[in-house]
DNA sequence: ATTGACCTTTACGTTAACGTAAACTAGTAT
DNA sequence: ATACTAGTTTACGTTAACGTAAAGGTCAAT
């Protein structure tokens, strides 16, 4: 079974994720992407694409690039020693806490939005009763 | 039944939420807080405190101050006309979509973190088998 | 009356995360 | 040959969200 070995140009990724090429180069500057080169041109692998996806997903839930990068490094790394493995486990626990905190913030917000919605809807119902 | 009518100084709120007074004044500058005054001093009500809490919660899930403010205005407003009520309903739907999007981003991230954790744990188990 | 704790306004400085423009290159199309 | 399209580097500019003084007011306590 061979892998497709797909590649992407910088504008491929830019248009797919609706960002500018400047943004992608900026992430590279920050050490978060290291695409291959065809002469001068950057060639992105599926792994690069995944990295980019993770960065953008992190942003959407309020992670800084630095924080997203920490998580990404957890993926792209295969530690061997017990010591290394345990370090990674600790890092994962830390990230899970952060995520848990965000989850609860979102849940509160969702709950309150629904409360407000309920009030609005009953106000509308009142208006319907006695027009 | 009387309400306690509690008040807070700026540093009360700053220390409670672990932010600086500068931050609180900045939010006021942006029109998100409008505390009463005792002479020069700012006096914050429980409603102000709630507003601040909502701002900070918004931040934690990646909302800009502007976006948080939109949500806050949904709370602190009591519209009367059917037209107004429907507008608010639309705004709520919009916010719920945003929140839903963030929820799914968080869930993906949580899921993947647990996958990585699983791999690490089984790698540790392997090491335990043949030491 | 002076120290200290807290408050105020005003204003320039900083960081993250890009935006924007200039000047250049390399391949493709007419 | 020329023009177009997509890419490149370099570098100054911008916005959001505060940080960090500076200079001063107010009130209680020593």
Coordinates of N, CA, C and O in Angstrom, one line a residue, chain B:
Chain B
X1 N -38.2 41.5 50.7 CA -36.8 41.0 50.5 C -36.0 42.1 49.9 O -36.1 42.5 48.8
X2 N -35.0 42.5 50.6 CA -34.1 43.6 50.1 C -32.8 43.0 49.6 O -32.3 42.0 50.1
X3 N -32.3 43.6 48.6 CA -31.0 43.1 48.0 C -29.8 43.8 48.7 O -29.9 45.0 49.1
X4 N -28.8 43.1 48.8 CA -27.6 43.6 49.6 C -27.0 44.8 49.1 O -26.4 45.6 49.8
X5 N -27.1 45.1 47.8 CA -26.6 46.3 47.2 C -25.1 46.4 47.4 O -24.6 47.5 47.8
X6 N -24.4 45.4 47.1 CA -23.0 45.3 47.4 C -22.3 46.2 46.4 O -22.7 46.4 45.3
X7 N -21.1 46.7 46.8 CA -20.3 47.5 45.9 C -18.8 47.0 46.0 O -18.4 46.3 46.9
X8 N -18.0 47.4 45.0 CA -16.6 46.9 44.9 C -15.8 48.1 44.5 O -16.2 48.9 43.6
X9 N -14.6 48.1 45.0 CA -13.6 49.1 44.5 C -12.9 48.5 43.3 O -13.0 47.3 43.0
X10 N -12.2 49.3 42.6 CA -11.5 48.8 41.4 C -10.5 47.7 41.8 O -10.3 46.7 41.0
X11 N -9.8 47.9 42.9 CA -8.8 46.9 43.3 C -9.5 45.6 43.9 O -8.9 44.5 43.8
X12 N -10.7 45.7 44.4 CA -11.4 44.6 44.8 C -11.6 43.6 43.6 O -11.2 42.5 43.7
X13 N -12.1 44.2 42.5 CA -12.3 43.4 41.3 C -11.0 42.9 40.7 O -10.9 41.8 40.2
X14 N -10.0 43.8 40.7 CA -8.7 43.4 40.1 C -8.1 42.2 40.8 O -7.7 41.3 40.2
X15 N -8.2 42.2 42.1 CA -7.6 41.1 42.8 C -8.4 39.9 42.8 O -7.9 38.7 42.7
X16 N -9.8 40.0 42.8 CA -10.6 38.9 42.6 C -10.4 38.2 41.3 O -10.4 36.9 41.3
X17 N -10.3 38.9 40.3 CA -10.1 38.3 38.9 C -8.7 38.2 38.5 O -8.4 37.8 37.3
X18 N -7.8 38.6 39.3 CA -6.4 38.5 39.0 C -6.0 39.2 37.7 O -5.4 38.7 36.8
X19 N -6.4 40.5 37.7 CA -6.1 41.4 36.5 C -5.6 42.7 37.2 O -5.7 42.9 38.4
X20 N -5.2 43.6 36.3 CA -4.7 44.9 36.9 C -5.8 45.9 36.8 O -6.8 45.7 36.0
X21 N -5.7 46.9 37.6 CA -6.7 48.0 37.5 C -6.6 48.7 36.1 O -7.7 49.1 35.6
X22 N -5.5 48.7 35.5 CA -5.4 49.2 34.2 C -6.3 48.5 33.2 O -6.9 49.2 32.4
X23 N -6.4 47.2 33.4 CA -7.2 46.4 32.5 C -8.7 46.8 32.7 O -9.4 47.0 31.7
X24 N -9.1 47.0 33.9 CA -10.5 47.4 34.2 C -10.8 48.7 33.6 O -11.8 48.9 33.0
X25 N -9.9 49.7 33.8 CA -10.1 51.0 33.2 C -10.1 51.0 31.7 O -10.8 51.7 31.1
X26 N -9.3 50.1 31.2 CA -9.3 49.9 29.7 C -10.6 49.5 29.2 O -11.2 50.0 28.2
X27 N -11.2 48.6 29.9 CA -12.6 48.1 29.5 C -13.6 49.2 29.6 O -14.5 49.3 28.7
X28 N -13.5 50.0 30.6 CA -14.4 51.1 30.7 C -14.2 52.1 29.5 O -15.1 52.6 28.9
X29 N -12.9 52.3 29.2 CA -12.6 53.1 28.0 C -13.3 52.6 26.8 O -13.7 53.4 25.9
X30 N -13.4 51.3 26.6 CA -14.0 50.7 25.5 C -15.5 50.7 25.6 O -16.2 50.1 24.8
X31 N -16.0 51.3 26.6 CA -17.5 51.3 26.8 C -18.1 50.1 27.3 O -19.3 49.9 27.2
X32 N -17.3 49.2 27.9 CA -17.9 48.0 28.4 C -18.3 48.0 29.9 O -19.0 47.1 30.4
X33 N -17.8 49.0 30.6 CA -18.2 49.2 32.0 C -18.5 50.7 32.2 O -17.8 51.5 31.6
X34 N -19.4 50.9 33.1 CA -19.7 52.3 33.4 C -20.0 52.4 34.9 O -21.2 52.6 35.3
X35 N -19.0 52.3 35.7 CA -19.2 52.3 37.2 C -19.7 53.6 37.7 O -19.5 54.7 37.0
X36 N -20.4 53.6 38.8 CA -20.7 54.9 39.4 C -19.5 55.5 40.0 O -18.4 54.9 40.0
X37 N -19.7 56.7 40.5 CA -18.5 57.4 41.1 C -18.9 57.9 42.5 O -20.0 58.4 42.8
X38 N -17.9 57.8 43.4 CA -18.0 58.5 44.7 C -16.9 59.5 44.6 O -15.7 59.2 45.0
X39 N -17.2 60.7 44.2 CA -16.2 61.7 43.9 C -15.5 61.3 42.7 O -16.1 61.2 41.6
X40 N -14.2 61.0 42.8 CA -13.4 60.6 41.7 C -13.5 59.0 41.6 O -13.4 58.5 40.5
X41 N -13.6 58.4 42.7 CA -13.4 57.0 42.8 C -14.6 56.2 42.1 O -15.7 56.5 42.2
X42 N -14.2 55.2 41.4 CA -15.1 54.3 40.8 C -15.7 53.3 41.7 O -15.0 52.7 42.6
X43 N -17.0 53.2 41.6 CA -17.8 52.2 42.5 C -18.5 51.2 41.6 O -19.3 51.6 40.8
X44 N -18.1 50.0 41.8 CA -18.7 48.9 40.9 C -19.8 48.2 41.6 O -19.7 47.8 42.8
X45 N -20.8 47.9 40.8 CA -22.0 47.2 41.3 C -21.8 45.7 41.0 O -21.0 45.3 40.2
X46 N -22.7 44.9 41.6 CA -22.7 43.4 41.2 C -22.9 43.2 39.7 O -22.3 42.3 39.1
X47 N -23.7 44.1 39.1 CA -23.9 44.0 37.6 C -22.6 44.3 36.9 O -22.2 43.6 35.9
X48 N -21.8 45.3 37.4 CA -20.5 45.5 36.8 C -19.6 44.3 36.9 O -18.9 44.0 36.0
X49 N -19.7 43.8 38.1 CA -18.8 42.6 38.3 C -19.2 41.5 37.4 O -18.3 40.8 36.9
X50 N -20.4 41.3 37.2 CA -20.9 40.2 36.2 C -20.4 40.5 34.8 O -19.9 39.6 34.1
X51 N -20.5 41.8 34.4 CA -20.0 42.2 33.1 C -18.5 41.8 33.0 O -18.1 41.2 32.0
X52 N -17.8 42.2 34.0 CA -16.3 41.9 33.9 C -16.1 40.4 33.8 O -15.2 39.9 33.0
X53 N -16.8 39.6 34.6 CA -16.7 38.2 34.6 C -17.0 37.6 33.2 O -16.3 36.8 32.7
X54 N -18.0 38.2 32.5 CA -18.3 37.7 31.2 C -17.3 38.1 30.2 O -16.9 37.3 29.3
X55 N -16.7 39.2 30.3 CA -15.6 39.7 29.4 C -14.5 38.7 29.6 O -13.9 38.2 28.5
X56 N -14.1 38.4 30.8 CA -12.9 37.5 31.0 C -13.2 36.1 30.5 O -12.4 35.4 30.0
X57 N -14.5 35.7 30.7 CA -14.8 34.3 30.3 C -14.8 34.3 28.7 O -14.3 33.3 28.2
X58 N -15.2 35.3 28.1 CA -15.2 35.4 26.7 C -13.7 35.3 26.2 O -13.4 34.5 25.2
X59 N -12.8 36.0 26.9 CA -11.4 35.9 26.5 C -10.9 34.5 26.5 O -10.1 34.1 25.6
X60 N -11.3 33.8 27.5 CA -10.7 32.5 27.7 C -11.1 31.5 26.6 O -10.4 30.5 26.3
X61 N -12.2 31.8 25.9 CA -12.5 30.9 24.8 C -12.3 31.6 23.4 O -12.9 31.3 22.4
X62 N -11.4 32.7 23.5 CA -11.0 33.2 22.2 C -11.9 34.3 21.6 O -11.8 34.5 20.4
X63 N -12.8 34.8 22.4 CA -13.6 35.9 21.9 C -12.8 37.2 22.1 O -12.0 37.4 23.0
X64 N -12.9 38.1 21.1 CA -12.4 39.5 21.3 C -13.3 40.2 22.2 O -14.4 39.8 22.5
X65 N -12.8 41.4 22.7 CA -13.6 42.2 23.6 C -14.9 42.6 22.9 O -15.9 42.6 23.5
X66 N -14.7 42.9 21.7 CA -15.9 43.3 20.9 C -17.0 42.2 20.9 O -18.1 42.5 21.1
X67 N -16.5 41.0 20.6 CA -17.4 39.9 20.6 C -18.1 39.6 21.9 O -19.3 39.4 22.0
X68 N -17.3 39.7 23.0 CA -17.8 39.5 24.3 C -18.9 40.6 24.6 O -19.9 40.3 25.2
X69 N -18.6 41.8 24.2 CA -19.5 42.9 24.4 C -20.8 42.6 23.8 O -21.9 42.9 24.4
X70 N -20.8 42.1 22.6 CA -22.1 41.8 21.9 C -22.9 40.8 22.8 O -24.1 41.0 22.9
X71 N -22.3 39.8 23.3 CA -23.0 38.9 24.1 C -23.5 39.6 25.4 O -24.7 39.4 25.8
X72 N -22.7 40.4 26.0 CA -23.1 41.0 27.2 C -24.3 41.9 27.0 O -25.2 42.0 27.9
X73 N -24.3 42.6 25.9 CA -25.5 43.4 25.6 C -26.8 42.6 25.5 O -27.8 43.2 25.8
X74 N -26.6 41.4 25.1 CA -27.8 40.5 25.1 C -28.4 40.4 26.5 O -29.6 40.3 26.7
X75 N -27.5 40.3 27.5 CA -28.0 40.1 28.8 C -28.7 41.4 29.4 O -29.8 41.3 29.9
X76 N -27.9 42.4 29.2 CA -28.3 43.7 29.9 C -29.4 44.5 29.2 O -29.4 45.7 29.4
X77 N -30.2 43.8 28.5 CA -31.1 44.6 27.6 C -32.5 44.0 27.8 O -32.6 42.8 27.8
X78 N -33.5 44.8 27.8 CA -34.8 44.3 27.9 C -35.7 44.9 26.8 O -36.3 46.0 27.0
X79 N -35.7 44.3 25.6 CA -36.4 44.9 24.5 C -37.9 44.7 24.7 O -38.4 43.8 25.4
X80 N -38.7 45.6 24.0 CA -40.1 45.5 24.2 C -40.8 45.1 22.9 O -41.6 44.2 22.9
X81 N -40.5 45.8 21.8 CA -41.3 45.5 20.6 C -41.0 44.2 20.0 O -39.9 43.6 20.2
X82 N -41.9 43.6 19.3 CA -41.7 42.4 18.6 C -40.5 42.4 17.7 O -39.7 41.5 17.6
X83 N -40.3 43.6 17.1 CA -39.2 43.7 16.2 C -37.9 43.6 16.9 O -37.0 42.9 16.5
X84 N -37.8 44.3 18.0 CA -36.6 44.3 18.9 C -36.3 42.8 19.3 O -35.2 42.3 19.3
X85 N -37.4 42.2 19.8 CA -37.2 40.8 20.4 C -36.7 39.9 19.3 O -35.8 39.1 19.5
X86 N -37.2 40.0 18.1 CA -36.7 39.2 17.0 C -35.3 39.5 16.6 O -34.5 38.5 16.3
X87 N -34.9 40.7 16.7 CA -33.5 41.0 16.5 C -32.6 40.4 17.5 O -31.6 39.8 17.1
X88 N -33.0 40.4 18.7 CA -32.2 39.8 19.8 C -32.1 38.3 19.5 O -31.1 37.7 19.7
X89 N -33.3 37.7 19.2 CA -33.3 36.3 18.9 C -32.2 35.9 17.8 O -31.5 34.9 17.9
X90 N -32.2 36.7 16.8 CA -31.2 36.5 15.7 C -29.8 36.6 16.2 O -29.0 35.8 15.9
X91 N -29.6 37.6 17.0 CA -28.2 37.8 17.6 C -27.9 36.5 18.4 O -26.7 36.1 18.4
X92 N -28.8 36.0 19.2 CA -28.6 34.9 20.0 C -28.2 33.7 19.1 O -27.3 32.9 19.4
X93 N -28.9 33.5 18.1 CA -28.7 32.4 17.2 C -27.2 32.5 16.6 O -26.5 31.5 16.5
X94 N -26.9 33.7 16.3 CA -25.5 33.9 15.7 C -24.5 33.5 16.8 O -23.5 32.8 16.5
X95 N -24.7 33.9 18.0 CA -23.7 33.6 19.0 C -23.7 32.1 19.3 O -22.7 31.5 19.6
X96 N -24.9 31.5 19.2 CA -24.9 30.0 19.5 C -24.1 29.3 18.4 O -23.5 28.3 18.7
X97 N -24.2 29.8 17.2 CA -23.4 29.1 16.2 C -21.9 29.2 16.4 O -21.1 28.3 16.3
X98 N -21.5 30.4 16.9 CA -20.1 30.6 17.2 C -19.7 29.7 18.3 O -18.6 29.0 18.2
X99 N -20.5 29.6 19.3 CA -20.2 28.7 20.4 C -20.1 27.3 20.0 O -19.2 26.5 20.4
X100 N -21.1 26.9 19.2 CA -21.1 25.5 18.7 C -19.8 25.2 17.9 O -19.2 24.1 18.1
X101 N -19.4 26.1 17.1 CA -18.1 25.9 16.4 C -17.0 25.7 17.3 O -16.2 24.8 17.1
X102 N -16.9 26.5 18.3 CA -15.8 26.4 19.3 C -15.9 25.1 20.1 O -14.9 24.4 20.4
X103 N -17.1 24.7 20.4 CA -17.3 23.4 21.1 C -16.7 22.3 20.3 O -16.0 21.4 20.8
X104 N -17.0 22.3 19.0 CA -16.5 21.1 18.2 C -15.0 21.2 18.0 O -14.3 20.1 18.0
X105 N -14.5 22.4 18.0 CA -13.0 22.5 17.9 C -12.4 21.9 19.2 O -11.4 21.2 19.1
X106 N -13.0 22.2 20.3 CA -12.5 21.7 21.6 C -12.6 20.2 21.7 O -11.7 19.5 22.1
X107 N -13.7 19.7 21.2 CA -13.9 18.3 21.3 C -12.9 17.5 20.4 O -12.4 16.5 20.8
X108 N -12.6 18.0 19.2 CA -11.6 17.4 18.4 C -10.3 17.4 19.1 O -9.6 16.4 19.2
X109 N -10.0 18.5 19.7 CA -8.7 18.7 20.4 C -8.6 17.7 21.5 O -7.6 17.0 21.7
X110 N -9.7 17.6 22.3 CA -9.7 16.7 23.4 C -9.5 15.3 23.0 O -8.8 14.5 23.6
X111 N -10.2 14.9 21.9 CA -10.2 13.6 21.4 C -8.7 13.2 21.0 O -8.2 12.2 21.4
X112 N -8.1 14.1 20.3 CA -6.8 13.8 19.8 C -5.7 13.8 20.9 O -4.8 13.0 20.9
X113 N -6.0 14.6 21.9 CA -5.1 14.5 23.1 C -5.2 13.2 23.7 O -4.2 12.6 24.2
X114 N -6.4 12.6 23.8 CA -6.5 11.3 24.4 C -6.0 10.2 23.6 O -5.5 9.2 24.1
X115 N -6.0 10.4 22.3 CA -5.4 9.4 21.4 C -3.9 9.4 21.7 O -3.2 8.3 21.8
X116 N -3.3 10.6 21.7 CA -1.8 10.6 22.0 C -1.5 10.0 23.3 O -0.6 9.3 23.5
X117 N -2.4 10.4 24.3 CA -2.1 9.8 25.6 C -2.2 8.3 25.6 O -1.4 7.6 26.2
X118 N -3.1 7.8 24.9 CA -3.2 6.3 24.8 C -1.9 5.7 24.2 O -1.4 4.7 24.7
X119 N -1.4 6.3 23.2 CA -0.2 5.8 22.6 C 1.0 5.8 23.5 O 1.8 4.9 23.6
X120 N 1.1 6.9 24.2 CA 2.1 7.1 25.2 C 2.0 6.0 26.3 O 3.0 5.3 26.6
X121 N 0.8 5.8 26.7 CA 0.6 4.8 27.8 C 0.9 3.4 27.3 O 1.5 2.6 28.1
X122 N 0.6 3.1 26.1 CA 0.9 1.7 25.7 C 2.4 1.6 25.4 O 3.0 0.5 25.6
X123 N 3.0 2.7 25.0 CA 4.5 2.6 24.9 C 5.1 2.4 26.2 O 6.1 1.6 26.3
X124 N 4.6 3.0 27.2 CA 5.1 2.7 28.6 C 4.9 1.3 29.0 O 5.7 0.7 29.7
X125 N 3.7 0.8 28.6 CA 3.4 -0.6 29.0 C 4.4 -1.6 28.3 O 4.9 -2.6 28.9
X126 N 4.7 -1.3 27.1 CA 5.7 -2.1 26.3 C 7.0 -2.1 27.1 O 7.7 -3.2 27.2
X127 N 7.4 -1.0 27.5 CA 8.7 -0.9 28.3 C 8.7 -1.7 29.5 O 9.7 -2.2 30.0
X128 N 7.5 -1.8 30.1 CA 7.4 -2.6 31.4 C 7.4 -4.1 31.1 O 8.0 -4.8 32.0
X129 N 7.0 -4.5 29.9 CA 7.0 -5.9 29.6 C 8.4 -6.4 29.6 O 8.8 -7.4 30.2
X130 N 9.2 -5.8 28.7 CA 10.6 -6.3 28.5 C 11.6 -5.3 28.9 O 12.0 -4.5 28.1
X131 N 11.9 -5.3 30.2 CA 12.8 -4.2 30.7 C 14.3 -4.5 30.5 O 14.9 -4.2 29.6

